[in-house]
Coordinates of C-alpha atoms and ligand atoms in Angstrom, one line a residue:
X26 CA 11.5 13.7 6.4
X27 CA 13.1 12.1 3.5
X28 CA 16.7 12.7 2.6
X29 CA 16.0 14.5 -0.7
X30 CA 13.3 17.0 0.4
X31 CA 11.4 16.5 -2.8
X32 CA 8.0 18.2 -3.1
X33 CA 5.1 16.1 -4.2
X34 CA 5.0 17.9 -7.5
X35 CA 8.7 17.2 -8.1
X36 CA 8.0 13.6 -7.3
X37 CA 5.2 13.5 -9.9
X38 CA 7.6 15.1 -12.5
X39 CA 10.3 12.5 -11.7
X40 CA 7.8 9.6 -12.0
X41 CA 6.6 10.9 -15.4
X42 CA 10.2 11.6 -16.7
X43 CA 11.5 8.2 -15.9
X44 CA 8.4 6.2 -17.1
X45 CA 6.7 5.3 -13.8
X46 CA 3.4 7.2 -13.8
X47 CA 1.7 9.8 -15.8
X48 CA -1.7 11.5 -15.9
X49 CA -4.3 9.5 -17.8
X50 CA -5.1 11.2 -21.2
X51 CA -1.9 13.3 -20.8
X52 CA -2.0 14.1 -24.5
X53 CA -5.4 15.6 -23.9
X54 CA -4.3 17.6 -20.9
X55 CA -4.9 14.9 -18.2
X56 CA -8.0 13.9 -16.2
X57 CA -7.9 15.0 -12.5
X58 CA -7.6 12.1 -10.1
X59 CA -6.8 9.3 -12.6
X60 CA -3.3 8.0 -13.4
X61 CA -1.7 5.6 -15.8
X62 CA 1.2 3.4 -14.7
X63 CA 3.8 3.0 -17.4
X64 CA 6.5 0.4 -18.1
X65 CA 8.3 0.9 -14.7
X66 CA 5.3 2.0 -12.6
X67 CA 3.2 -1.1 -13.5
X68 CA 6.0 -3.4 -12.5
X69 CA 6.6 -1.5 -9.2
X70 CA 2.9 -1.5 -8.3
X71 CA 2.6 -5.3 -9.1
X72 CA 5.7 -6.0 -7.0
X73 CA 4.3 -4.0 -4.1
X74 CA 0.9 -5.7 -4.2
X75 CA 2.6 -9.1 -4.4
X76 CA 4.7 -8.3 -1.4
X77 CA 1.6 -7.3 0.6
X78 CA -0.2 -10.4 -0.4
X79 CA 2.7 -12.7 0.5
X80 CA 3.2 -11.0 3.9
X81 CA -0.5 -10.8 4.8
X82 CA -2.0 -13.8 3.0
X83 CA 0.3 -16.4 1.5
X84 CA 2.7 -16.6 4.5
X85 CA -0.1 -17.0 7.0
X86 CA -2.2 -20.1 7.8
X87 CA -5.2 -18.0 9.1
X88 CA -5.9 -15.8 6.1
X89 CA -7.5 -16.5 2.7
X90 CA -7.9 -14.2 -0.3
X91 CA -10.6 -13.2 -2.7
X92 CA -11.0 -11.0 -5.8
X93 CA -14.5 -9.5 -6.0
X94 CA -16.3 -7.6 -8.7
X95 CA -15.7 -3.9 -9.2
X96 CA -19.2 -2.9 -10.3
X97 CA -21.3 -4.1 -7.5
X98 CA -24.9 -4.9 -6.5
X99 CA -26.7 -1.7 -5.3
X100 CA -28.1 -3.5 -2.2
X101 CA -24.6 -4.1 -0.9
X102 CA -24.1 -0.4 -0.4
X103 CA -27.5 0.2 1.1
X104 CA -26.8 -2.5 3.7
X105 CA -23.3 -1.2 4.3
X106 CA -24.5 2.3 5.0
X107 CA -22.6 3.9 2.1
X108 CA -25.7 5.0 0.2
X109 CA -26.9 7.0 3.2
X110 CA -23.6 8.0 4.8
X111 CA -20.7 8.0 2.3
X112 CA -20.3 11.6 1.6
X113 CA -18.0 14.5 2.3
X114 CA -18.8 18.2 2.7
X115 CA -18.0 20.3 -0.3
X116 CA -16.7 23.7 0.5
X117 CA -14.9 26.5 -1.4
X118 CA -11.9 28.4 0.0
X119 CA -12.5 32.2 0.6
X120 CA -8.9 32.9 -0.4
X121 CA -7.9 30.7 -3.4
X122 CA -11.5 30.0 -4.4
X123 CA -10.7 26.4 -5.1
X124 CA -13.1 23.6 -4.0
X125 CA -12.1 21.5 -1.0
X126 CA -13.5 18.7 1.1
X127 CA -13.9 18.4 4.8
X128 CA -15.3 15.6 6.9
X129 CA -18.6 16.3 8.5
X130 CA -17.1 16.9 11.9
X131 CA -14.5 19.2 10.6
X132 CA -16.8 21.9 9.2
X133 CA -15.6 25.3 10.4
X134 CA -12.6 23.8 12.2
X135 CA -10.1 23.2 9.3
X136 CA -8.6 25.5 6.7
X137 CA -7.6 25.0 3.0
X138 CA -4.0 23.9 2.2
X139 CA -3.4 27.5 1.0
X140 CA -4.2 28.7 4.6
X141 CA -7.5 30.3 3.6
X142 CA -10.7 29.8 5.5
X143 CA -13.4 27.6 4.0
X144 CA -16.7 29.5 3.3
X145 CA -19.3 27.8 5.4
X146 CA -22.0 29.3 3.2
X147 CA -20.9 27.1 0.3
X148 CA -21.0 23.9 2.3
X149 CA -23.1 21.1 0.7
X150 CA -23.2 17.3 1.0
X151 CA -21.3 15.6 -1.8
X152 CA -21.8 11.9 -2.5
X153 CA -18.6 10.0 -3.1
X154 CA -19.8 6.8 -4.9
X155 CA -19.8 6.6 -8.7
X156 CA -23.0 5.2 -10.1
X157 CA -23.1 3.6 -13.5
X158 CA -25.7 2.3 -16.0
X159 CA -26.2 -1.5 -16.3
X160 CA -28.1 -2.8 -19.3
X161 CA -31.1 -0.9 -20.5
X162 CA -32.5 0.5 -17.2
X163 CA -30.4 -0.9 -14.4
X164 CA -27.7 0.7 -12.3
X165 CA -24.8 -0.3 -10.1
X166 CA -22.0 1.3 -8.1
X167 CA -18.3 1.2 -8.7
X168 CA -17.2 0.0 -5.3
X169 CA -15.8 2.7 -3.0
X170 CA -13.9 0.1 -1.0
X171 CA -13.1 -3.6 -1.4
X172 CA -14.2 -4.5 2.2
X173 CA -17.9 -5.2 1.4
X174 CA -17.1 -8.0 -1.1
X175 CA -15.3 -9.7 1.8
X176 CA -18.4 -9.5 4.0
X177 CA -20.9 -10.6 1.3
X178 CA -18.6 -13.7 0.5
X179 CA -17.7 -14.3 4.1
X180 CA -19.7 -17.4 4.7
X181 CA -18.8 -19.0 1.3
X182 CA -15.1 -18.5 2.1
X183 CA -15.2 -19.4 5.8
X184 CA -17.0 -22.7 5.2
X185 CA -15.5 -23.5 1.8
X186 CA -11.9 -23.0 3.1
X187 CA -12.8 -24.7 6.4
X188 CA -11.5 -21.7 8.3
X189 CA -11.5 -21.5 12.1
X190 CA -11.8 -18.3 14.2
X191 CA -9.7 -16.2 14.5
X192 CA -9.1 -15.8 10.8
X193 CA -8.9 -13.2 8.1
X194 CA -10.1 -12.7 4.5
X195 CA -8.1 -10.3 2.3
X196 CA -8.5 -8.6 -1.0
X197 CA -6.5 -6.3 -3.3
X198 CA -8.3 -4.4 -5.9
X199 CA -9.6 -1.2 -7.5
X200 CA -11.8 1.2 -5.6
X201 CA -13.4 4.4 -6.8
X202 CA -14.4 7.6 -5.1
X203 CA -15.7 10.8 -6.7
X204 CA -13.3 12.9 -4.6
X205 CA -14.1 16.6 -4.6
X206 CA -10.5 17.7 -4.7
X207 CA -8.0 15.0 -5.9
X208 CA -4.6 16.3 -5.1
X209 CA -1.0 15.6 -4.0
X210 CA -0.3 13.3 -7.0
X211 CA -1.2 9.7 -6.0
X212 CA -2.3 10.6 -2.5
X213 CA -5.9 11.4 -3.3
X214 CA -7.2 9.9 -6.5
X215 CA -10.6 9.1 -7.9
X216 CA -9.5 5.6 -9.0
X217 CA -7.1 3.8 -6.7
X218 CA -6.4 0.4 -5.3
X219 CA -6.8 -0.9 -1.8
X220 CA -5.2 -3.8 0.1
X221 CA -7.7 -4.7 2.7
X222 CA -8.3 -7.5 5.3
X223 CA -11.2 -8.2 7.6
X224 CA -10.0 -10.1 10.6
X225 CA -12.8 -12.1 12.3
X226 CA -12.9 -13.3 15.9
X227 CA -15.3 -14.9 18.3
X228 CA -16.6 -12.0 20.4
X229 CA -14.1 -11.5 23.2
X230 CA -11.4 -13.8 21.8
X231 CA -7.9 -12.9 22.8
X232 CA -5.1 -12.4 20.4
X233 CA -2.9 -15.5 20.4
X234 CA -0.1 -13.8 18.4
X235 CA 2.8 -11.8 20.0
X236 CA 2.6 -8.1 19.6
X237 CA 5.7 -7.1 17.5
X238 CA 8.4 -5.4 19.7
X239 CA 8.8 -2.3 17.6
X240 CA 9.0 1.4 18.6
X241 CA 7.0 4.0 16.9
X242 CA 5.5 7.4 17.6
X243 CA 2.1 6.9 19.3
X244 CA -0.5 9.7 19.1
X245 CA -3.4 8.8 21.4
X246 CA -6.8 10.6 21.4
X247 CA -5.8 12.2 24.8
X248 CA -2.4 13.5 23.5
X249 CA -4.2 15.1 20.6
X250 CA -6.8 16.8 22.7
X251 CA -4.3 18.1 25.2
X252 CA -1.8 19.1 22.5
X253 CA 0.9 17.0 24.1
X254 CA 2.1 15.6 20.8
X255 CA 3.0 12.0 20.0
X256 CA 5.2 9.9 22.2
X257 CA 7.8 7.3 21.1
X258 CA 7.2 3.9 22.6
X259 CA 7.0 0.2 21.8
X260 CA 3.7 -1.2 20.7
X261 CA 3.9 -3.7 23.6
X262 CA 4.3 -0.8 26.1
X263 CA 1.4 1.1 24.4
X264 CA -0.8 -1.9 24.9
X265 CA 0.5 -2.6 28.5
X266 CA -0.3 1.0 29.4
X267 CA -3.8 0.7 27.9
X268 CA -3.1 3.4 25.3
X269 CA -3.9 0.8 22.6
X270 CA -6.7 -0.9 24.4
X271 CA -7.0 -4.1 22.3
X272 CA -4.2 -6.6 21.9
X273 CA -5.5 -7.2 18.3
X274 CA -5.1 -3.6 17.4
X275 CA -1.5 -3.5 18.7
X276 CA -0.8 -6.7 16.8
X277 CA -2.2 -5.6 13.5
X278 CA -0.7 -2.1 13.7
X279 CA 2.6 -4.0 14.2
X280 CA 2.0 -6.2 11.2
X281 CA 1.4 -3.1 9.0
X282 CA 4.6 -1.4 10.2
X283 CA 6.6 -4.6 9.9
X284 CA 5.6 -5.0 6.3
X285 CA 6.9 -1.5 5.6
X286 CA 10.1 -2.2 7.5
X287 CA 10.5 -5.5 5.7
X288 CA 10.8 -3.5 2.4
X289 CA 13.3 -1.1 3.8
X290 CA 11.2 1.8 5.1
X291 CA 12.6 3.5 8.3
X292 CA 10.0 3.7 11.0
X293 CA 11.1 7.2 12.1
X294 CA 8.9 8.6 9.4
X295 CA 5.8 6.7 10.7
X296 CA 3.4 7.2 13.6
X297 CA 0.2 5.6 14.7
X298 CA -2.7 7.9 15.6
X299 CA -6.0 7.1 17.3
X300 CA -9.2 8.6 15.9
X301 CA -11.0 10.7 18.4
X302 CA -14.6 9.9 19.1
X303 CA -16.2 12.5 16.8
X304 CA -14.0 11.3 13.9
X305 CA -15.0 7.6 14.1
X306 CA -16.7 6.2 11.0
X307 CA -20.4 5.2 11.4
X308 CA -19.5 1.5 11.8
X309 CA -16.4 1.8 14.0
X310 CA -15.9 1.6 17.8
X311 CA -12.2 2.3 17.7
X312 CA -9.8 3.1 14.9
X313 CA -6.1 3.7 14.7
X314 CA -4.3 5.0 11.6
X315 CA -0.8 4.4 10.4
X316 CA 0.5 7.8 9.2
X317 CA 3.5 8.9 7.3
X318 CA 5.4 12.2 7.4
X319 CA 5.0 13.3 3.7
X320 CA 6.4 16.6 2.5
X321 CA 2.8 17.9 2.8
X322 CA 2.4 16.8 6.4
X323 CA 1.5 13.7 8.4
X324 CA -1.1 11.8 6.4
X325 CA -3.1 8.6 6.7
X326 CA -1.7 5.5 5.0
X327 CA -3.8 2.9 6.6
X328 CA -6.9 2.9 8.8
X329 CA -7.4 0.0 11.2
X330 CA -11.0 0.0 12.4
X331 CA -12.7 -2.3 14.8
X332 CA -16.1 -2.9 13.1
X333 CA -17.5 -5.5 15.5
X334 CA -20.4 -7.3 13.8
X335 CA -21.8 -4.2 12.1
X336 CA -21.4 -5.4 8.5
X337 CA -22.4 -9.0 8.8
X338 CA -25.4 -7.9 10.8
X339 CA -26.4 -5.4 8.1
X340 CA -26.0 -7.9 5.3
X341 CA -28.0 -10.5 7.2
X342 CA -30.8 -8.0 7.6
X343 CA -30.8 -6.8 4.0
X344 CA -30.2 -10.1 2.3
X345 CA -32.2 -12.2 4.8
X346 CA -29.5 -14.8 4.5
X347 CA -28.1 -16.5 7.7
X348 CA -24.5 -15.5 7.9
X349 CA -23.9 -16.9 11.4
X350 CA -21.2 -19.5 12.1
X351 CA -21.5 -22.6 14.3
X352 CA -19.3 -23.0 17.3
X353 CA -18.5 -26.7 17.8
X354 CA -17.5 -26.2 21.4
X355 CA -20.5 -24.3 22.7
X356 CA -22.9 -25.5 20.0
X357 CA -23.9 -21.8 19.5
X358 CA -24.5 -19.9 16.3
X359 CA -23.2 -16.4 16.2
X360 CA -21.9 -13.6 14.0
X361 CA -18.1 -13.2 14.2
X362 CA -16.8 -9.8 15.1
X363 CA -14.3 -7.9 12.9
X364 CA -11.8 -6.9 15.5
X365 CA -9.4 -5.2 12.9
X366 CA -9.7 -4.1 9.4
X367 CA -6.3 -3.2 8.1
X368 CA -7.0 -1.1 5.0
X369 CA -4.2 0.2 2.9
X370 CA -4.1 2.4 -0.2
X371 CA -1.7 0.9 -2.8
X372 CA -1.0 4.4 -4.2
X373 CA -0.1 5.8 -0.7
X374 CA 2.1 2.9 0.1
X375 CA 3.8 3.3 -3.3
X376 CA 4.5 7.0 -2.6
X377 CA 6.0 6.1 0.8
X378 CA 8.4 3.7 -0.9
X379 CA 9.3 6.2 -3.6
X380 CA 10.1 8.8 -0.9
X381 CA 12.0 6.3 1.2
X382 CA 14.1 5.3 -1.8
X383 CA 14.8 8.6 -3.5
X384 CA 18.2 9.9 -2.6
X385 CA 20.8 12.1 -4.2
X386 CA 24.4 11.0 -4.5
X387 CA 27.6 12.6 -5.7
X388 CA 27.3 15.3 -8.4
X389 CA 23.6 15.4 -7.8
X390 CA 23.0 11.9 -9.2
X391 CA 19.7 10.4 -8.3
X392 CA 19.7 6.9 -6.8
X393 CA 16.4 5.2 -6.2
X394 CA 17.2 2.8 -3.4
X395 CA 14.2 0.6 -3.8
X396 CA 14.2 -2.7 -2.0
X397 CA 15.1 -5.4 -4.7
X398 CA 11.7 -7.0 -4.2
X399 CA 10.0 -3.8 -5.3
X400 CA 12.4 -2.7 -8.0
X401 CA 10.8 -2.8 -11.4
X402 CA 13.9 -4.0 -13.1
X403 CA 16.0 -6.6 -11.1
X404 CA 19.2 -6.4 -13.1
X405 CA 20.7 -4.8 -16.2
X406 CA 23.1 -6.8 -18.3
X407 CA 25.9 -5.0 -20.1
X408 CA 28.6 -6.1 -22.6
X409 CA 31.5 -3.9 -21.6
X410 CA 32.1 -2.9 -25.2
X411 CA 30.1 -3.3 -28.4
X412 CA 31.9 -6.3 -29.8
X413 CA 30.2 -9.6 -30.9
X414 CA 32.2 -11.8 -28.4
X415 CA 30.9 -9.8 -25.5
X416 CA 27.4 -9.1 -26.9
X417 CA 26.7 -12.8 -27.6
X418 CA 27.4 -13.8 -24.1
X419 CA 25.4 -10.9 -22.7
X420 CA 22.4 -11.7 -24.9
X421 CA 22.5 -15.3 -23.8
X422 CA 22.6 -14.4 -20.1
X423 CA 19.8 -11.9 -20.7
X424 CA 17.6 -14.5 -22.4
X425 CA 18.1 -17.0 -19.5
X426 CA 17.5 -14.5 -16.7
X427 CA 14.5 -13.0 -18.5
X428 CA 12.6 -16.2 -18.0
X429 CA 12.6 -15.7 -14.3
X430 CA 13.3 -12.0 -13.7
X431 CA 12.4 -8.6 -15.2
X432 CA 15.9 -7.8 -16.5
X433 CA 17.1 -5.5 -19.3
X434 CA 19.9 -5.7 -21.8
X435 CA 21.7 -2.4 -22.4
X436 CA 24.6 -1.7 -24.6
X437 CA 24.3 2.0 -25.4
X438 CA 26.6 4.6 -24.0
X439 CA 29.6 4.3 -21.6
X440 CA 29.3 1.8 -18.7
X441 CA 29.2 4.7 -16.2
X442 CA 26.3 6.2 -18.1
X443 CA 24.5 2.8 -18.0
X444 CA 25.1 2.5 -14.3
X445 CA 23.7 6.0 -13.7
X446 CA 20.6 5.3 -15.8
X447 CA 19.8 2.2 -13.8
X448 CA 20.6 3.8 -10.4
X449 CA 18.0 6.4 -11.2
X450 CA 15.2 3.9 -11.8
X451 CA 16.1 1.7 -8.9
X452 CA 17.7 -1.3 -10.6
X453 CA 19.5 -3.0 -7.7
X454 CA 22.1 -5.0 -9.7
X455 CA 24.1 -4.5 -12.9
X456 CA 25.9 -7.4 -14.5
X457 CA 28.9 -6.7 -16.8
X458 CA 30.4 -9.0 -19.3
X459 CA 34.1 -8.1 -19.6
X460 CA 37.5 -9.5 -20.7
X461 CA 37.7 -12.0 -17.9
X462 CA 34.3 -13.4 -18.9
X463 CA 35.9 -14.7 -22.1
X464 CA 38.6 -16.5 -20.2
X465 CA 36.8 -18.0 -17.1
X466 CA 33.0 -17.7 -17.6
X467 CA 32.6 -15.2 -14.8
X468 CA 30.9 -11.7 -14.8
X469 CA 30.9 -8.8 -12.4
X470 CA 27.8 -8.0 -10.4
X471 CA 27.5 -4.4 -9.0
X472 CA 25.4 -3.4 -6.0
X473 CA 23.4 -0.1 -6.6
X474 CA 23.6 1.1 -3.0
X475 CA 27.3 0.7 -2.4
X476 CA 28.6 0.6 -6.1
X477 CA 30.7 -2.4 -4.9
X478 CA 31.4 -5.1 -7.5
X479 CA 31.9 -8.9 -7.1
X480 CA 32.8 -11.5 -9.6
X481 CA 30.6 -14.5 -9.9
X482 CA 30.2 -17.6 -12.1
X483 CA 27.7 -17.3 -15.0
X484 CA 26.2 -20.6 -14.1
X485 CA 25.4 -19.4 -10.5
X486 CA 23.9 -16.1 -11.6
X487 CA 20.3 -17.2 -11.6
X488 CA 20.5 -18.5 -8.0
X489 CA 22.5 -15.6 -6.7
X490 CA 20.1 -13.1 -8.1
X491 CA 17.2 -14.9 -6.7
X492 CA 18.7 -15.0 -3.2
X493 CA 19.8 -11.4 -3.4
X494 CA 16.3 -10.3 -4.3
X495 CA 14.6 -12.3 -1.6
X496 CA 17.2 -11.1 0.9
X497 CA 18.4 -14.7 1.6
X498 CA 22.0 -13.5 1.1
X499 CA 23.6 -10.1 1.5
X500 CA 25.7 -8.6 -1.3
X501 CA 28.7 -8.3 1.1
X502 CA 28.6 -12.0 1.8
X503 CA 29.0 -13.0 -1.9
Ligands
LIG5 P1 -9.1 10.1 3.7 O1 -9.5 10.6 5.1 O2 -7.7 10.4 3.4 O3 -10.1 10.5 2.7 P2 -10.4 7.7 4.4 O4 -10.3 7.7 5.9 O5 -11.7 8.1 3.7 O6 -9.2 8.5 3.8 P3 -10.6 4.9 4.2 O7 -12.0 4.9 3.8 O8 -10.2 4.5 5.6 O9 -9.9 6.3 3.8 O10 -9.8 4.0 3.2 C1 -8.7 3.1 3.5 C2 -7.4 3.5 2.8 O11 -7.6 3.6 1.4 C3 -6.9 4.9 3.2 O12 -6.1 4.7 4.4 C4 -6.0 5.2 2.0 O13 -4.7 4.6 2.1 C5 -6.8 4.6 0.9 N1 -7.6 5.7 0.2 C6 -8.8 6.1 0.6 N2 -9.2 7.1 -0.3 C7 -8.2 7.3 -1.2 C8 -8.0 8.1 -2.3 N3 -9.0 9.0 -2.7 N4 -6.9 8.0 -3.1 C9 -5.9 7.1 -2.7 N5 -6.0 6.3 -1.6 C10 -7.2 6.4 -0.9

C-alpha cells in the first residue's frame, strides 16, 4: 500500500483542490464518468503520455506510431467483433440497490463493492459502445479502444515505414465506453485514454530481446484456482518454469513494469496475473494483466493479450483487402500474428503515479514526490524578498527558463510557504534569488525530496535543470 493510505475519494478531493482534475460540468453538479484536466492535470497527463511514447516508440527501432480517428467506420467494429460481443452484464445490488456491471462469466459469482449480492433477476446485456449520428442519416461509433485503428492501418504503416517483423505499431488516444457504473475516480470512466501497441511477429518467431531481470508477484491461473496466492519471482524464472509460456509475454510484461519503475514506481505494489480460460476475451489465446494494489484492491492497469491473427483475418474478410505481408526469405505471403498487445489506460497509470508520489512529511505537510519528468511544474523561481534588485533577476531567469520548461515565478508569501505550496503539487526544484546572487550571479536550487540546497551559476541553470529532469545527473552530485 501507499505510504499515505489515502482513499480514492480523498485522492479525488486532493486533485480538485490543487488544480489537477475535476468533474466535467462541476458547476452543474458533474457528469458521471467524465473528467476535466486542469492547469496541473493537463501537464501531468501530457508528460505521462510523452514518457510512455518515448519509452515504447521513440527509443525503439522496431516500433512506429499512428494517431487514428476517434469517430470510426461502423464496419471496423463489426469486423472486430465489438458490435456482437462488446457488452457487460447490467445488474442491480440487492443491498444498496445501485447498478453494477459484471463480466459474462462472473454472473452469480461476484458481489457488489458494498458486499451485497447482485440480483440475477435484473441481469441484462448492456452494450458498451457509444453510437453517434453522422450527417443526415449516417452513424458511426466512438472507438471503444485504439487497437483497431492499428489493424486497419497495418499494411500502410508496415509497407510505408519499410518495417520488418518482429515489429510494433503504437497509438495513444481517447477511447469511450458507456460504462454501467463509472466509479473510483479515474479508474473507471466513460471517456478515457489508452496507450496501446500491437506487436506483430511471423508465426512462431522467437523473441530476440532479453527478458528483463526484475522480480514481481506472479499470479498464475493455477495459483488462482488453488487459492495458493501469488508468488514473488523474476520474470526470467517465471518464463523458465513455463508459468509465463511465451518469451514475448515475459518480455513485454517486463517492459510495462520497467516503464513504471523508470518513473519512480516501486514494484512491490505491482503484480502480474494470468487470465483463466473462462475470462479470456473472444480474440485472445492467453492474456496477462499488470495489476496495482490500489486502496480499493488489486486492479488491472494493463492487459497484455496474445491476439494471434484474429484481427487482421477479420479485417481481410470484411474489407476484402489483402492484408498479408510478403516474406523475402520463404517467398510466402502470410498474416502476421499479434503476439502481444500491451494496452494501458492513461488514467489508471496516472492514478498509480499519484499514489506512489503522495506522501506526508513533518507537521502533516503533503509532498507529492512525482518523478521530475512527470511533474507538471519543473521549477519555481523566487526572489527572496520583494525588492526590484531581486525581482528583476528572478523575472529574467523565469523568462529564459520558460522557453524550455514549464516553470513558475512566485513572489507571494514567505519562502517557507512558497516551498510548501510547490512541494504539495510536486514541483521538484525551487530556485531562489538571494543576497549572494547580486554579488556573484549564483542562485540556490532546492531539491523537493530532501530539501537540500545547492548553489549554482545562473548561466548553467538551463543545462543543470535539463539534466536533473532527465535523470542524467543526480542532485547530490551537483
Ligand atoms: P475492466 O475489466 O477494468 O473493465 P478491460 O479488461 O475491459 O478493463 P481492456 O479492454 O483490456 O480493459 O482495456 C485496456 C486498458 O484500458 C485497461 O487495462 C485499462 O487500463 C484501460 N481501461 C479500460 N476501460 C477503462 C475505463 N472504463 N476507464 C479507464 N480506463 C479503462
